[in-house]
């Protein structure tokens, strides 16, 4: 069964940082692009970032460009999202998802930015 | 950026009803369109990709159609487990973009 499991969320002060991880199982991570999508409380879905299968190409939403960094360790079947300079508006559930068609999704990691 | 406009934003329907949700892209995206279902407190679930291809394990009561700028998701006979919010998403061009969602509620 294809599964994704996020970790690393938490409460952080404005300006702080976190590293989110997404562990893949049931498929070979290195064969697929991977994405992060977030959802603020009570709001819709917002694409955050995508990384190519080999890791050489990365793409970001304008709202996070320069502050977030997507990366992957294919030897560990793990995707990462380094989130820096956090703002209140970054408060959201962060999901990882496989490929550009976003299937499957992980269960999410909650990031709360508050003082 | 490609804007994805879903309509309606919400609807009320009865068990057994046929429901259609539309999604319009601000420019042509061929068939690079996916549909997702999200229930409260849960991660989204992929239903359809490439506008009309059903994900493995998704019941055939769900169907998708369209190409270019206009797309539809149809649920042929609404069941209690189908009450949820549905999103479309284009993956033709970065940034990937989602529609605003359609909440399907019980009448």
CSV table of C-alpha atoms in Angstrom, one decimal, chain B residues 3-97:
chain,number,residue,atom,x,y,z
B,3,UNK,CA,-7.1,30.6,-12.2
B,4,UNK,CA,-9.4,27.7,-11.5
B,5,UNK,CA,-13.0,28.6,-10.9
B,6,UNK,CA,-15.4,26.0,-9.4
B,7,UNK,CA,-19.1,26.3,-9.3
B,8,UNK,CA,-21.2,26.1,-7.3
B,9,UNK,CA,-19.3,26.9,-4.1
B,10,UNK,CA,-21.8,24.8,-2.2
B,11,UNK,CA,-24.9,22.7,-3.0
B,12,UNK,CA,-27.5,20.8,-1.1
B,13,UNK,CA,-28.6,17.5,-2.5
B,14,UNK,CA,-30.5,14.3,-1.5
B,15,UNK,CA,-29.3,10.7,-1.3
B,16,UNK,CA,-29.7,9.3,-4.8
B,17,UNK,CA,-29.4,12.6,-6.6
B,18,UNK,CA,-27.1,13.1,-9.6
B,19,UNK,CA,-24.7,15.9,-8.8
B,20,UNK,CA,-22.5,17.9,-11.2
B,21,UNK,CA,-19.7,20.2,-10.3
B,22,UNK,CA,-18.0,22.4,-12.8
B,23,UNK,CA,-14.4,23.8,-13.0
B,24,UNK,CA,-13.2,26.4,-15.4
B,25,UNK,CA,-9.6,27.2,-16.1
B,26,UNK,CA,-8.6,30.8,-17.1
B,27,UNK,CA,-6.6,29.4,-20.0
B,28,UNK,CA,-6.3,26.0,-21.8
B,29,UNK,CA,-4.8,23.2,-19.8
B,30,UNK,CA,-5.5,20.3,-22.2
B,31,UNK,CA,-6.6,17.5,-19.8
B,32,UNK,CA,-4.1,18.2,-17.0
B,33,UNK,CA,-7.0,18.3,-14.4
B,34,UNK,CA,-7.5,16.4,-11.2
B,35,UNK,CA,-10.4,16.1,-8.8
B,36,UNK,CA,-10.1,15.5,-5.0
B,37,UNK,CA,-12.6,14.8,-2.2
B,38,UNK,CA,-12.0,16.0,1.3
B,39,UNK,CA,-14.0,15.1,4.4
B,40,UNK,CA,-13.8,17.2,7.6
B,41,UNK,CA,-10.5,16.6,9.5
B,42,UNK,CA,-9.1,14.3,6.8
B,43,UNK,CA,-6.5,14.7,4.1
B,44,UNK,CA,-7.8,15.1,0.5
B,45,UNK,CA,-8.3,12.0,-1.5
B,46,UNK,CA,-7.6,11.8,-5.3
B,47,UNK,CA,-10.6,10.8,-7.3
B,48,UNK,CA,-9.7,11.6,-10.9
B,49,UNK,CA,-6.7,12.6,-12.9
B,50,UNK,CA,-6.2,13.5,-16.6
B,51,UNK,CA,-9.7,14.9,-16.5
B,52,UNK,CA,-11.5,11.6,-16.8
B,53,UNK,CA,-9.2,8.8,-15.5
B,54,UNK,CA,-10.6,7.2,-12.3
B,55,UNK,CA,-8.0,6.5,-9.6
B,56,UNK,CA,-7.7,2.9,-8.5
B,57,UNK,CA,-10.2,2.0,-5.9
B,58,UNK,CA,-12.5,4.9,-6.6
B,59,UNK,CA,-16.1,3.8,-7.3
B,60,UNK,CA,-17.5,4.2,-10.8
B,61,UNK,CA,-20.3,6.5,-9.6
B,62,UNK,CA,-17.6,9.3,-9.9
B,63,UNK,CA,-16.8,10.4,-13.4
B,64,UNK,CA,-15.0,13.4,-15.0
B,65,UNK,CA,-15.1,15.0,-18.4
B,66,UNK,CA,-13.8,18.0,-20.3
B,67,UNK,CA,-10.7,19.3,-21.9
B,68,UNK,CA,-9.2,22.7,-22.6
B,69,UNK,CA,-10.9,25.1,-20.1
B,70,UNK,CA,-14.1,23.5,-19.0
B,71,UNK,CA,-14.4,20.4,-16.9
B,72,UNK,CA,-17.1,18.6,-14.9
B,73,UNK,CA,-17.2,16.1,-12.0
B,74,UNK,CA,-20.3,14.0,-11.8
B,75,UNK,CA,-21.5,11.8,-9.0
B,76,UNK,CA,-24.2,9.6,-10.5
B,77,UNK,CA,-26.1,8.7,-7.3
B,78,UNK,CA,-25.2,10.5,-4.2
B,79,UNK,CA,-24.6,8.4,-1.1
B,80,UNK,CA,-24.2,9.5,2.5
B,81,UNK,CA,-20.4,8.9,2.3
B,82,UNK,CA,-20.2,11.4,-0.6
B,83,UNK,CA,-21.0,14.4,1.4
B,84,UNK,CA,-17.7,16.3,1.4
B,85,UNK,CA,-15.9,19.2,-0.2
B,86,UNK,CA,-14.6,18.6,-3.7
B,87,UNK,CA,-11.6,20.5,-5.3
B,88,UNK,CA,-10.3,20.6,-8.9
B,89,UNK,CA,-6.6,21.2,-9.6
B,90,UNK,CA,-4.6,22.0,-12.7
B,91,UNK,CA,-1.1,20.5,-13.2
B,92,UNK,CA,-0.5,21.9,-16.7
B,93,UNK,CA,1.6,24.9,-15.5
B,94,UNK,CA,3.4,26.0,-12.4
B,95,UNK,CA,2.2,27.3,-10.0
B,96,UNK,CA,-0.2,24.4,-9.6
B,97,UNK,CA,-3.5,25.8,-8.7
